[in-house]
Coordinates of C-alpha atoms in Angstrom, one line a residue:
Chain B
M193 CA 7.6 20.6 13.2
N194 CA 4.8 18.2 12.4
I195 CA 6.3 14.7 12.8
V196 CA 4.3 11.8 11.5
L197 CA 5.2 8.2 12.3
G198 CA 3.8 5.6 9.9
H199 CA 1.3 6.6 7.2
R200 CA -1.6 8.9 7.9
A201 CA -4.3 7.0 6.1
T202 CA -7.3 5.9 8.2
Q203 CA -8.3 3.2 5.7
Q204 CA -6.3 1.0 3.4
V205 CA -6.9 -1.1 0.3
V206 CA -4.5 -4.0 -0.1
F207 CA -3.4 -5.7 -3.3
A208 CA -2.2 -9.3 -2.9
G209 CA -1.2 -12.0 -5.4
P210 CA 1.6 -13.9 -6.9
F211 CA 4.9 -12.6 -8.2
G212 CA 4.7 -10.5 -11.3
V213 CA 1.0 -10.5 -11.6
G214 CA 0.7 -6.7 -11.6
K215 CA 0.1 -5.5 -8.0
T216 CA 2.6 -2.6 -8.2
T217 CA 1.3 -1.8 -11.7
A218 CA -2.3 -1.6 -10.4
L219 CA -1.2 0.5 -7.5
R220 CA 0.5 2.9 -9.8
A221 CA -2.5 3.1 -12.1
V222 CA -4.7 4.5 -9.4
S223 CA -2.6 6.2 -6.8
D224 CA -2.7 9.9 -6.4
I225 CA 0.9 10.1 -5.3
P226 CA 4.1 8.5 -6.7
V227 CA 4.2 5.0 -5.3
S228 CA 6.8 4.3 -2.6
N229 CA 8.4 1.2 -3.8
T230 CA 10.7 -1.4 -2.4
D231 CA 11.5 -3.3 -5.5
E232 CA 14.7 -5.3 -5.7
L233 CA 16.2 -7.4 -8.4
S234 CA 14.4 -10.7 -8.4
S235 CA 16.1 -14.1 -7.8
E236 CA 13.0 -15.7 -9.4
L237 CA 13.5 -14.5 -12.9
S238 CA 14.2 -17.9 -14.3
Q239 CA 10.9 -19.3 -13.1
L240 CA 8.7 -16.7 -14.7
K241 CA 6.3 -17.6 -17.4
N242 CA 4.0 -14.7 -17.4
S243 CA 5.8 -11.7 -16.2
L244 CA 7.0 -10.4 -19.6
G245 CA 10.5 -9.4 -18.7
K246 CA 9.9 -8.3 -15.1
T247 CA 13.2 -8.3 -13.3
T248 CA 12.3 -6.9 -9.9
T249 CA 10.0 -7.9 -7.0
T250 CA 8.6 -6.1 -4.0
V251 CA 10.4 -7.0 -0.8
G252 CA 8.8 -4.7 1.7
F253 CA 5.5 -3.3 0.5
D254 CA 4.4 -0.7 -2.1
Y255 CA 2.5 2.3 -0.8
G256 CA 0.3 4.7 -2.7
E257 CA -2.5 7.0 -1.6
W258 CA -5.8 8.5 -2.4
N259 CA -6.2 12.0 -1.2
F260 CA -9.6 13.6 -0.8
S261 CA -10.5 17.3 -0.8
D262 CA -11.4 17.2 2.9
G263 CA -7.9 16.0 3.7
A264 CA -8.8 12.3 4.2
R265 CA -6.4 9.8 2.9
V266 CA -6.8 6.1 1.9
G267 CA -3.7 4.0 1.8
L268 CA -3.1 1.7 -1.2
I269 CA -0.8 -1.2 -0.3
G270 CA 0.9 -3.8 -2.5
L271 CA 2.0 -6.8 -0.5
P272 CA 5.2 -8.6 -1.3
S273 CA 4.3 -11.9 -3.0
Q274 CA 6.9 -14.2 -1.4
E275 CA 5.9 -16.2 1.7
R276 CA 9.2 -15.3 3.4
F277 CA 7.8 -11.8 3.8
S278 CA 4.7 -13.0 5.4
A279 CA 5.3 -10.8 8.5
M280 CA 4.2 -8.0 6.2
W281 CA 1.0 -9.8 5.5
D282 CA 0.4 -10.3 9.2
M283 CA 0.9 -6.6 9.8
L284 CA -1.1 -5.2 6.9
L285 CA -3.9 -7.6 6.0
P286 CA -6.0 -7.5 9.2
K287 CA -6.3 -3.7 9.0
S288 CA -7.4 -3.7 5.4
S289 CA -10.8 -2.1 4.3
A290 CA -10.7 -4.2 1.1
V291 CA -8.4 -6.7 -0.5
V292 CA -8.0 -7.3 -4.3
L293 CA -6.4 -10.7 -5.0
W294 CA -4.7 -10.5 -8.4
L295 CA -4.2 -13.8 -10.2
Y296 CA -2.8 -14.9 -13.5
G297 CA -6.0 -15.9 -15.4
N298 CA -3.9 -17.6 -18.1
S299 CA -1.8 -19.8 -15.9
D300 CA -2.0 -23.5 -15.2
D301 CA -1.2 -22.7 -11.6
A302 CA -3.9 -20.1 -11.2
L303 CA -6.2 -22.2 -9.1
A304 CA -3.4 -23.4 -6.8
D305 CA -2.3 -19.8 -6.4
C306 CA -5.9 -18.8 -5.7
R307 CA -6.2 -21.5 -2.9
F308 CA -2.8 -20.5 -1.5
W309 CA -3.8 -16.8 -1.2
L310 CA -7.3 -17.5 0.0
E311 CA -5.8 -19.5 2.8
A312 CA -3.4 -16.7 3.7
L313 CA -6.1 -14.1 3.6
T314 CA -8.5 -16.2 5.7
Q315 CA -5.8 -16.7 8.3
R316 CA -5.5 -13.0 8.6
Q317 CA -9.2 -12.2 8.7
A318 CA -9.0 -10.5 5.3
V319 CA -11.7 -12.1 3.1
T320 CA -14.6 -10.0 4.2
R321 CA -14.1 -7.3 1.5
L322 CA -12.4 -9.4 -1.2
A323 CA -12.4 -9.3 -4.9
V324 CA -10.5 -11.9 -7.0
A325 CA -9.2 -10.3 -10.1
L326 CA -8.0 -12.4 -13.0
T327 CA -5.5 -10.8 -15.3
R328 CA -4.5 -11.6 -18.9
L329 CA -7.9 -12.7 -19.9
P330 CA -10.4 -10.9 -22.2
F331 CA -13.0 -9.0 -20.3
D332 CA -15.8 -11.0 -21.9
V333 CA -14.2 -14.4 -21.0
S334 CA -16.7 -17.3 -20.8
E335 CA -18.4 -18.2 -17.6
E336 CA -16.8 -21.6 -17.8
T337 CA -13.4 -20.0 -17.3
L338 CA -14.6 -18.2 -14.2
A339 CA -16.6 -21.0 -12.7
P340 CA -13.7 -22.9 -11.0
F341 CA -12.5 -19.6 -9.4
R342 CA -16.0 -18.8 -8.3
H343 CA -16.4 -22.2 -6.7
L344 CA -13.1 -22.1 -4.9
T345 CA -13.6 -18.5 -3.7
S346 CA -17.1 -19.4 -2.4
L347 CA -15.5 -21.9 0.0
Y348 CA -13.9 -18.9 1.7
H349 CA -16.5 -16.1 1.2
P350 CA -19.8 -17.1 -0.5
L351 CA -20.4 -13.7 -2.1
A352 CA -16.9 -12.6 -3.0
P353 CA -16.6 -11.4 -6.6
V354 CA -14.5 -13.0 -9.3
L355 CA -13.8 -10.7 -12.2
T356 CA -11.5 -10.2 -15.1
A357 CA -9.3 -7.1 -14.8
D358 CA -6.3 -5.3 -16.3
P359 CA -3.9 -3.9 -13.7
R360 CA -2.7 -1.3 -16.3
Q361 CA -6.0 0.3 -16.7
P362 CA -7.1 2.6 -13.8
A363 CA -10.8 2.1 -14.5
S364 CA -10.4 -1.7 -14.3
V365 CA -8.4 -1.5 -11.1
M366 CA -11.1 0.9 -9.6
Q367 CA -13.8 -1.5 -10.6
A368 CA -12.1 -4.3 -8.7
I369 CA -11.7 -2.2 -5.6
M370 CA -15.3 -1.0 -5.8
V371 CA -16.8 -4.4 -6.0
A372 CA -14.6 -5.6 -3.2
L373 CA -15.9 -2.8 -1.0
S374 CA -19.5 -3.2 -2.2
T375 CA -19.8 -6.9 -1.4
P376 CA -22.4 -7.5 1.3
D377 CA -21.5 -9.1 4.6
A378 CA -21.7 -12.8 4.7
A379 CA -20.4 -15.0 7.4
P380 CA -17.3 -16.4 5.9
F381 CA -17.1 -20.1 6.0
P382 CA -14.3 -21.7 7.9
P383 CA -11.5 -22.5 5.6
P384 CA -11.9 -25.9 3.9
A385 CA -9.8 -28.8 5.0
T386 CA -6.9 -28.8 2.6
P387 CA -4.9 -31.9 1.8
P388 CA -1.3 -31.5 3.0
A389 CA -0.1 -31.8 -0.6
Q390 CA -2.0 -28.6 -1.6
Q391 CA -1.1 -26.5 1.4
G392 CA 1.4 -23.7 0.7
K393 CA 3.3 -23.6 -2.5
S394 CA 6.1 -25.8 -3.7
N395 CA 9.6 -24.8 -2.8
D396 CA 10.3 -24.1 -6.4
E397 CA 8.2 -21.1 -6.2
F398 CA 10.0 -19.5 -3.3
Chain W
M158 CA -33.7 -9.5 -35.8
N159 CA -32.6 -8.1 -32.5
G160 CA -29.9 -5.6 -31.5
R161 CA -27.5 -8.0 -30.0
I162 CA -23.9 -8.0 -31.3
W163 CA -21.2 -10.5 -30.8
T164 CA -17.5 -9.9 -31.2
P165 CA -14.5 -11.9 -30.3
S166 CA -12.6 -8.7 -29.3
R167 CA -14.8 -6.6 -27.2
Q168 CA -11.8 -4.6 -25.9
S169 CA -10.9 -3.4 -29.4
N170 CA -11.2 0.3 -29.8
A171 CA -12.5 -0.1 -33.4
V172 CA -15.2 -2.5 -32.2
R173 CA -16.1 -0.2 -29.3
A174 CA -16.4 2.7 -31.7
F175 CA -18.6 0.6 -33.9
M176 CA -20.9 -0.2 -31.0
A177 CA -21.0 3.4 -29.9
V178 CA -22.3 4.4 -33.3
L179 CA -25.0 1.8 -33.2
R180 CA -26.1 3.0 -29.8
M181 CA -26.5 6.5 -31.3
D182 CA -29.0 4.7 -33.5
S183 CA -30.7 3.0 -30.6
P184 CA -29.7 2.4 -27.0
L185 CA -31.0 -1.1 -27.2
W186 CA -28.0 -2.3 -29.2
D187 CA -26.3 -4.7 -26.8
W188 CA -23.5 -7.2 -26.6
A189 CA -24.1 -10.9 -26.9
D190 CA -21.7 -13.3 -25.0
S191 CA -22.1 -16.0 -27.6
P192 CA -21.9 -15.9 -31.4
A193 CA -24.9 -18.1 -31.6
L194 CA -27.0 -15.6 -29.7
A195 CA -26.2 -12.7 -32.0
S196 CA -27.8 -11.5 -35.2
W197 CA -24.8 -9.3 -35.8
W198 CA -21.1 -9.9 -35.6
V199 CA -18.3 -7.3 -35.6
I200 CA -14.9 -8.7 -36.3
D201 CA -11.7 -6.5 -35.9
S202 CA -9.0 -8.1 -38.1
A203 CA -6.3 -6.3 -36.2
C204 CA -7.0 -8.3 -33.0
G205 CA -5.3 -11.5 -34.1
I206 CA -8.6 -13.4 -34.6
D207 CA -8.6 -16.9 -35.9
V208 CA -10.6 -15.9 -39.1
T209 CA -10.5 -19.5 -40.5
A210 CA -12.2 -20.9 -37.5
L211 CA -14.7 -18.1 -37.5
T212 CA -15.6 -18.5 -41.2
S213 CA -16.0 -22.2 -40.7
Y214 CA -18.3 -21.7 -37.7
Y215 CA -20.3 -19.1 -39.7
D216 CA -20.7 -21.5 -42.6
Q217 CA -22.2 -24.1 -40.3
M218 CA -24.7 -21.8 -38.7
P219 CA -28.3 -22.4 -39.8
G220 CA -29.3 -18.8 -39.3
K221 CA -26.4 -16.6 -40.3
P222 CA -25.7 -13.3 -38.6
E223 CA -24.8 -10.2 -40.5
V224 CA -21.0 -9.7 -40.2
A225 CA -19.1 -6.4 -40.3
F226 CA -15.4 -7.2 -40.9
L227 CA -13.1 -4.3 -39.9
A228 CA -9.8 -4.3 -41.9
A229 CA -7.5 -1.9 -43.6
Q230 CA -7.0 -4.0 -46.7
P231 CA -10.0 -4.6 -49.0
G232 CA -8.5 -7.9 -50.2
S233 CA -8.5 -9.3 -46.7
L234 CA -12.3 -9.9 -46.6
P235 CA -12.4 -13.7 -45.6
H236 CA -16.0 -14.4 -46.6
P237 CA -18.1 -13.1 -49.5
A238 CA -21.2 -12.7 -47.4
W239 CA -19.4 -10.4 -45.0
T240 CA -19.1 -6.7 -45.3
L241 CA -15.8 -4.9 -45.1
F242 CA -15.4 -1.7 -43.2
K243 CA -12.1 0.2 -43.3
P244 CA -11.3 1.8 -39.9
P245 CA -11.9 4.5 -38.9
V246 CA -15.5 3.7 -40.0
K247 CA -17.8 6.5 -40.8
S248 CA -21.0 6.4 -38.8
S249 CA -23.1 7.0 -42.0
L250 CA -21.7 3.8 -43.5
I251 CA -22.7 1.8 -40.4
F252 CA -26.2 3.3 -40.4
D253 CA -26.6 2.5 -44.1
W254 CA -25.4 -1.1 -43.5
I255 CA -27.8 -1.6 -40.6
K256 CA -30.8 -0.1 -42.5
Q257 CA -30.2 -2.3 -45.6
R258 CA -30.3 -5.4 -43.4
Q259 CA -33.0 -4.5 -41.0
P260 CA -36.1 -3.7 -43.0
A261 CA -38.2 -3.4 -39.9
G262 CA -36.0 -0.7 -38.5
P263 CA -33.8 -0.7 -35.5
P264 CA -35.1 -1.9 -32.1
P265 CA -37.6 0.6 -30.8
V266 CA -36.4 2.9 -28.0
D267 CA -39.6 3.2 -26.0
R268 CA -40.6 -0.4 -25.6
P269 CA -38.8 -3.7 -25.5
T270 CA -38.5 -5.8 -28.7
P271 CA -41.2 -8.3 -28.9
S272 CA -38.6 -11.2 -29.2
F273 CA -37.2 -10.2 -25.8
A274 CA -40.5 -9.9 -23.9
P275 CA -41.2 -13.6 -23.4
A276 CA -37.7 -14.2 -22.2
M277 CA -37.7 -11.7 -19.3
P278 CA -39.0 -13.7 -16.3
W279 CA -37.0 -11.4 -14.0
R280 CA -39.6 -8.7 -14.7
H281 CA -42.2 -10.6 -12.8
G282 CA -40.4 -12.2 -9.9
L283 CA -38.5 -11.4 -6.7
L284 CA -34.8 -11.3 -7.6
R285 CA -31.7 -12.2 -5.7
L286 CA -28.1 -12.6 -7.0
K287 CA -26.2 -15.6 -5.8
R288 CA -22.9 -14.3 -6.9
W289 CA -21.4 -11.3 -8.6
P290 CA -21.6 -11.4 -12.4
N291 CA -18.2 -10.5 -14.0
P292 CA -18.2 -6.7 -13.7
A293 CA -15.8 -6.3 -16.5
R294 CA -18.5 -7.2 -19.0
Y295 CA -20.4 -4.1 -18.2
D296 CA -17.8 -1.5 -18.9
N297 CA -17.3 0.6 -15.8
S298 CA -20.8 1.1 -14.6
L299 CA -21.3 2.4 -11.1
E300 CA -25.0 1.5 -11.5
F301 CA -23.9 -2.1 -12.0
T302 CA -22.0 -2.1 -8.8
V303 CA -24.7 -0.6 -6.7
A304 CA -27.5 -2.8 -8.2
C305 CA -25.5 -6.0 -7.8
S306 CA -24.3 -5.2 -4.3
R307 CA -27.9 -4.6 -3.1
L308 CA -29.3 -7.7 -5.0
L309 CA -26.6 -9.8 -3.3
G310 CA -27.7 -8.5 0.0
A311 CA -31.5 -8.8 -0.2
P312 CA -34.2 -9.7 -2.7
A313 CA -35.9 -7.0 -4.7
T314 CA -38.4 -6.8 -7.6
Y315 CA -37.5 -5.5 -11.0
A316 CA -39.5 -2.3 -10.3
Q317 CA -37.6 -1.7 -7.0
I318 CA -34.3 -2.2 -8.8
L319 CA -35.2 0.5 -11.4
E320 CA -35.8 2.8 -8.5
W321 CA -32.1 2.5 -7.6
G322 CA -31.3 4.5 -10.8
I323 CA -30.1 1.8 -13.1
A324 CA -31.1 2.0 -16.8
A325 CA -33.5 -0.7 -17.9
P326 CA -31.4 -1.9 -20.8
L327 CA -28.4 -2.4 -18.6
L328 CA -30.4 -4.1 -16.0
D329 CA -32.1 -6.4 -18.5
R330 CA -28.7 -7.3 -19.8
I331 CA -27.2 -8.0 -16.4
L332 CA -30.2 -10.1 -15.3
Q333 CA -30.4 -12.0 -18.6
D334 CA -26.7 -12.9 -18.3
A335 CA -27.0 -13.8 -14.6
L336 CA -30.0 -16.0 -15.3
A337 CA -28.2 -17.8 -18.1
E338 CA -25.1 -18.3 -15.9
G339 CA -27.1 -19.6 -12.9
L340 CA -26.2 -16.6 -10.8
L341 CA -29.8 -15.3 -10.4
D342 CA -32.7 -16.6 -8.1
I343 CA -36.1 -15.7 -9.1
S344 CA -38.8 -16.5 -6.5
D345 CA -42.5 -15.9 -6.1
P346 CA -43.3 -12.3 -6.3
S347 CA -46.2 -12.5 -3.7
P348 CA -47.3 -9.0 -2.4
A349 CA -45.8 -9.7 1.0
A350 CA -42.5 -10.8 -0.4
A351 CA -42.4 -7.9 -2.9
A352 CA -42.9 -5.5 0.0
I353 CA -39.6 -6.6 1.5
R354 CA -37.1 -3.8 1.5
P355 CA -33.4 -4.6 1.5
E356 CA -32.2 -5.5 5.0
K357 CA -29.7 -2.8 5.1
D358 CA -32.3 -0.1 4.7
A359 CA -33.8 -0.9 8.0
A360 CA -30.8 -2.2 9.9
A361 CA -28.7 0.1 11.9
A362 CA -25.3 0.4 10.3
T363 CA -22.3 -0.8 12.2
D364 CA -19.2 1.5 12.5
A365 CA -17.5 -0.8 10.0
D366 CA -20.4 -0.4 7.6
T367 CA -20.5 3.4 8.0
S368 CA -16.7 3.5 7.3
R369 CA -17.0 1.3 4.2
W370 CA -19.9 3.1 2.7
G371 CA -18.2 6.4 3.4
L372 CA -15.2 5.2 1.5
I373 CA -17.4 4.0 -1.4
K374 CA -19.1 7.4 -1.5
R375 CA -15.7 9.1 -1.6
L376 CA -14.6 6.9 -4.4
L377 CA -17.7 7.4 -6.3
G378 CA -17.1 11.1 -6.3
K379 CA -13.5 10.7 -7.2
F380 CA -14.1 8.0 -9.7
S381 CA -16.7 9.9 -11.6
L382 CA -14.3 12.7 -12.2
K383 CA -11.7 10.4 -13.8

């Protein structure tokens, strides 16, 4: 009997981002296998503005895979969004080959979310191959809309891409992954000093 | 006139089909990011566009674009100067519309339009991207990804970039947008500088690099099949 402990992928692409943004949807859009999923009924339903009826949230992590003809596998991992599951972040992020940070592009909290996640990724050495994907925006959105995200992201990685993307569309998800992987090396800046009031997220969100 | 088209709903299938027909006429038809920069507009009424605001903006423009309005109901045409097309639009109707409004013919295929030529400083300099342009603007072009990745890593001339396999119209569009958005550095194309090859070509790849590019190659193969 061939017993395998853990997953057999040698590389992994990680999707991170706030609750309901579409990480699991994106993973399902591109995975070659049915996504192993740990969704549970969410206790945050009343706080949702953007999730369009989403009633569940990932409490462990979602797992999908790309399989290649030579037998190689690449793991696709969707992180749980809540900070109380940050032990999963500690375990999964440092091993990632690329990270796509999914954010609500149409949310007033988007920049605060962006900063929160960039801090979390930086603390886990996971900004080297990063793409910031803004959802719920037209693909040809103006540069003025992207500029604040570009500026904020550049404080953590000077070359990291900021793009608009639709987690429901496989081509769009693939594009986000490809630009994350294709970003040249740049010595990431030390995380910027953050005023205490901006660190973490408010208790309301957890 | 040039071949730049603006639409408020580039994700619309009807608009994309319209553009596809135009590109059958000439590959130089291209998207404009601003209505003021376009000589042609394509408006899909099914996309929830604020038509009142658009017509108001149109009326105030000194040089008015030609407007194709896509709608199922003939009575819904919001401006008398606009042309109604009922989806699905026949390609022959689009060609007729273009030819009636473009006496000089479509943009030539073999050479750049004269109006573009003076505005292409990137063709004569050493280029480097400061940040990624928004990839979503350029459909799902692998050539875009490769070119931008290399231009982020090291400077190159226009001619060198073309050697990477990217089509000139797409490259011009990327560089034009990047320049307008402040994402492109153009420096002196001195012979010594122009001879610089991307650093990665000469540098020994690390294990992490090898692993990363190996994954990219795998995905390119897999992706191109989807």
